[in-house]
Amino acid sequence: VAQYSAGPADWDALEEALLRADLGVSMTTHILEAVRKRGLDVNAQTAAEVCREEILKVLPPAGPPPMPLPDRPSVVLVVGVNGTGKTTSSAKLARWFTSGGFGCLLVAADTFRAAAIEQLEAWGKRLDIEVLKGQYGGDSAALCFDAWNSAHRRKIPYLICDTAGRLHTKSNLMQELSKVKRTIGKHDPTAPRECLLVVDATTGSNAIVQAKEFHEAVGLTGIILTKLDGSGKGGAAVAIQHELGIPTRFIGTGEKPEDFAAFDRDTFVNTIL
Amino acid sequence: MFSRLSDKLQDVFKDLRGHGRISEKNITDALRDVRMALLDADVHFQVAKDFIARVKDKAMGEEVLRSVTPGQQIVKIFHDELTTLLGGDAAPLNLTKPARILVVGLNGAGKTTSSAKLARLLKSQGRAPQLIACDLHRPAAIAQLATLAEQVGVPVYQPQAGETDVLKVGREAVAWCDQTPGDVQIYDTAGRQDLDEPLIEELRRLKEFLQPQEILIVCDAATGQQAVNVAEKFHAALGLTGIILTKLDGDARGGAALSLREVTKQPIKFAGVGEKIEQFEQFYPDRLAGRILGM
Ligand SMILES: Nc1nc2c(ncn2[C@@H]2O[C@H](COP(=O)(O)OP(=O)(O)OP(=O)(O)O)[C@@H](O)[C@H]2O)c(=O)[nH]1
Ligand SMILES: Nc1nc2c(ncn2[C@@H]2O[C@H](COP(=O)(O)OP(=O)(O)OP(=O)(O)O)[C@@H](O)[C@H]2O)c(=O)[nH]1
Ligand SMILES: [K+]
Ligand SMILES: [Mg+2]
Ligand SMILES: [Mg+2]
C-alpha cells in the first residue's frame, strides 16, 4: 500500500539526471529499461534508489591493486587523448606506488608536446621520484624499452610510461602507440601489465569512442577518470564498462598529488543521482 | 550530405506517402528522433529541449506539411536553425588599444596551445602579438608557452620561477608590454574547474586589472553536458566575449558548442583543428551544424 501512496516514478526526471551525468543516450535507455522492468517496486520514492542499484549492477566491485611481480618490473602504460590528465595522473600514480612502499620509475615518453618532458620532470622533483627521459622528437618506444632494462636491472617494481596525447582518430599516432606496447613486450610478453586510459570526466559521448579505439590499439585494462572535482560527473565511465568491459580503476579529484584515489563505485553512483 | 539524420527522418515519413498527408503527431515522432540525435551529440539536455520546441513551431507550417518531402524540409529547417544558433558570420576580434586578450577555460582544454596559435594567426595578418604566461600553477606551463612562442617567433613574458601572485605578474607583464614592440597582448591563464571558487575569483581579479578587450573561453569539442555549467560560471565571473573550440580534428560531435553559445550569446571565433601551431582557423558554423546532426 505504501508503494502506491508514493505515486508513480518521475521518468522524465530520472532520464534527465542520467543524461546530465553524461551516461549517454543508449546507456540511459538501458538503465531506465532495467528499472522499468522491476515494475511495482518502483515509485516516486524508490526510483532513484532503484536506478542506483541498476547502475551498480553494471559496475564491478574494485579489483585488488596490482602487487609487484617477483622477477620483473610491472609496466603501466598511461594513454589517452590530448589534455585529459595523463602526465598529472602518471605522477599521482607513481606517488601512489611509492607511498605504498614500492619503488617506481617515471618515463617521459611524450617526446612531442612542448615542455612535456619538463612537466613530468617537475612532477618527479616535487615527488622525489626519478624520471627517465629522452630527446624531443625521439622514439618513445625505444625509450620505454631502455627504461624497462633500467628498472629490471635495478629491481624497481613499477615503471610508469607517460605517453603523448593523441586523438583516437589519427591512425598513424595510434599505430605508434601500438608499437610502444609491442616494443615493451619484447622484454616480457606479459608487459605492459596495465594499460590505463585517462578520461576527462567532463567528456561527453566521445569518451566511449575514445575507449573503443584505444582498446583496439593497446588493450586497455582500466580507466583513470580525472577532473571529478569539476561539475562533470564522468557518467561515460558507466557506458565504457557496460559496452567494453573496461573498469574504472582510479579517479583524479584535483591538481595536487594527493587528489587521487582508487575508484569507489558507491561514491561515484551517489554523485550521479 | 544530409545522409544519416535525413535517412532516419525519411524512414519516419515513409509510411505517410500513401496517405498523402502528414500530421502533427508524425512531426512530433520525428522530432523525438532528432532530439535523441542531439543528445547523442552532447547537446545539453535543456538546450536540446528548447531547440526542438522552436523547430517544431516552424515545422508545423502548412508548407512543410503539404510538401512531398517533409522529412527533408524538416532537416533543412533544423540545419538552418542550428547554423543560426551557432552564429552567422565569424566575428572579428576587438583589437582596439591596448588590445588585451585573456584566454581562459577548464584544465587541459587547449588554452596554451590556442594562445600561441592565435599569436601566429595574428602575426600572419600583420599584427605584432605578445604572449604572456599567467599560468603559475601547472608544472612547466611557462616553459610550454615559451617553447611555442619561440616556434611562432613572438616575444613572451615569463614570470620568475616560484612566483605565485597572478596579479603581480599581470602588473609586471603590462609594464613589459610597454617596453616591448607589439600591438596585441595574449594572456594565457591556468586551467581551472568551474566549481573552484577561489581560482575563479583570482581570474576575475586579473580581468579587473587588465580590462581586456577580449575574454575568450577555450572549450574542448568533446565536452559533455557540463558545458552549460562551465559557460555559466565563467561568463558570470568574467563576461566572456568569445569562444575557441578545440580538438575539432577528432570525431566528437561538438554539441557542447551549442550550450556555450546559448549561455553566453557570444560568438565562436576560432577552431583548433590539430596539435600543430598552424592548425587553427576561423570558425565555420555550418560545418559544425552538420556535424552535430551527424550529417
Ligand atoms: N582539476 C583537476 N585538474 C586536473 C586533474 N588531472 C589533471 N588535471 C589538470 O589538467 C590539465 C592537463 O593535465 P596533463 O596531465 O598535462 O594532461 P595530459 O593528458 O598529460 O595532456 P597532454 O600530454 O597534453 O595530452 C593540467 O592543468 C592538470 O593540472 C584533476 O583530477 N582535476
Ligand atoms: N588534436 C588537437 N590537440 C589539441 C588542440 N588544441 C590543443 N591540443 C592539445 O591538447 C593538449 C592540451 O593543450 P594545452 O594547450 O596544454 O591546454 P591548456 O588548456 O593550456 O591546459 P592547462 O593549462 O593545463 O589547463 C595538448 O596536448 C595540446 O597539444 C587541437 O585543436 N587539436
Ligand atoms: K564532478
Ligand atoms: Mg602529458
Ligand atoms: Mg595551459
XYZ file of C-alpha atoms in Angstrom, chain A residues 173-183 216-218:
14
model
C 49.594 8.043 -33.923
C 47.576 5.064 -32.736
C 49.955 2.741 -34.567
C 52.845 4.462 -32.880
C 51.219 3.647 -29.551
C 50.761 0.004 -30.509
C 54.444 -0.015 -31.317
C 55.319 1.243 -27.837
C 53.352 -1.645 -26.418
C 54.896 -4.207 -28.772
C 58.388 -2.967 -28.031
C 41.712 -1.817 -30.012
C 45.187 -0.312 -30.272
C 46.678 -1.378 -26.932
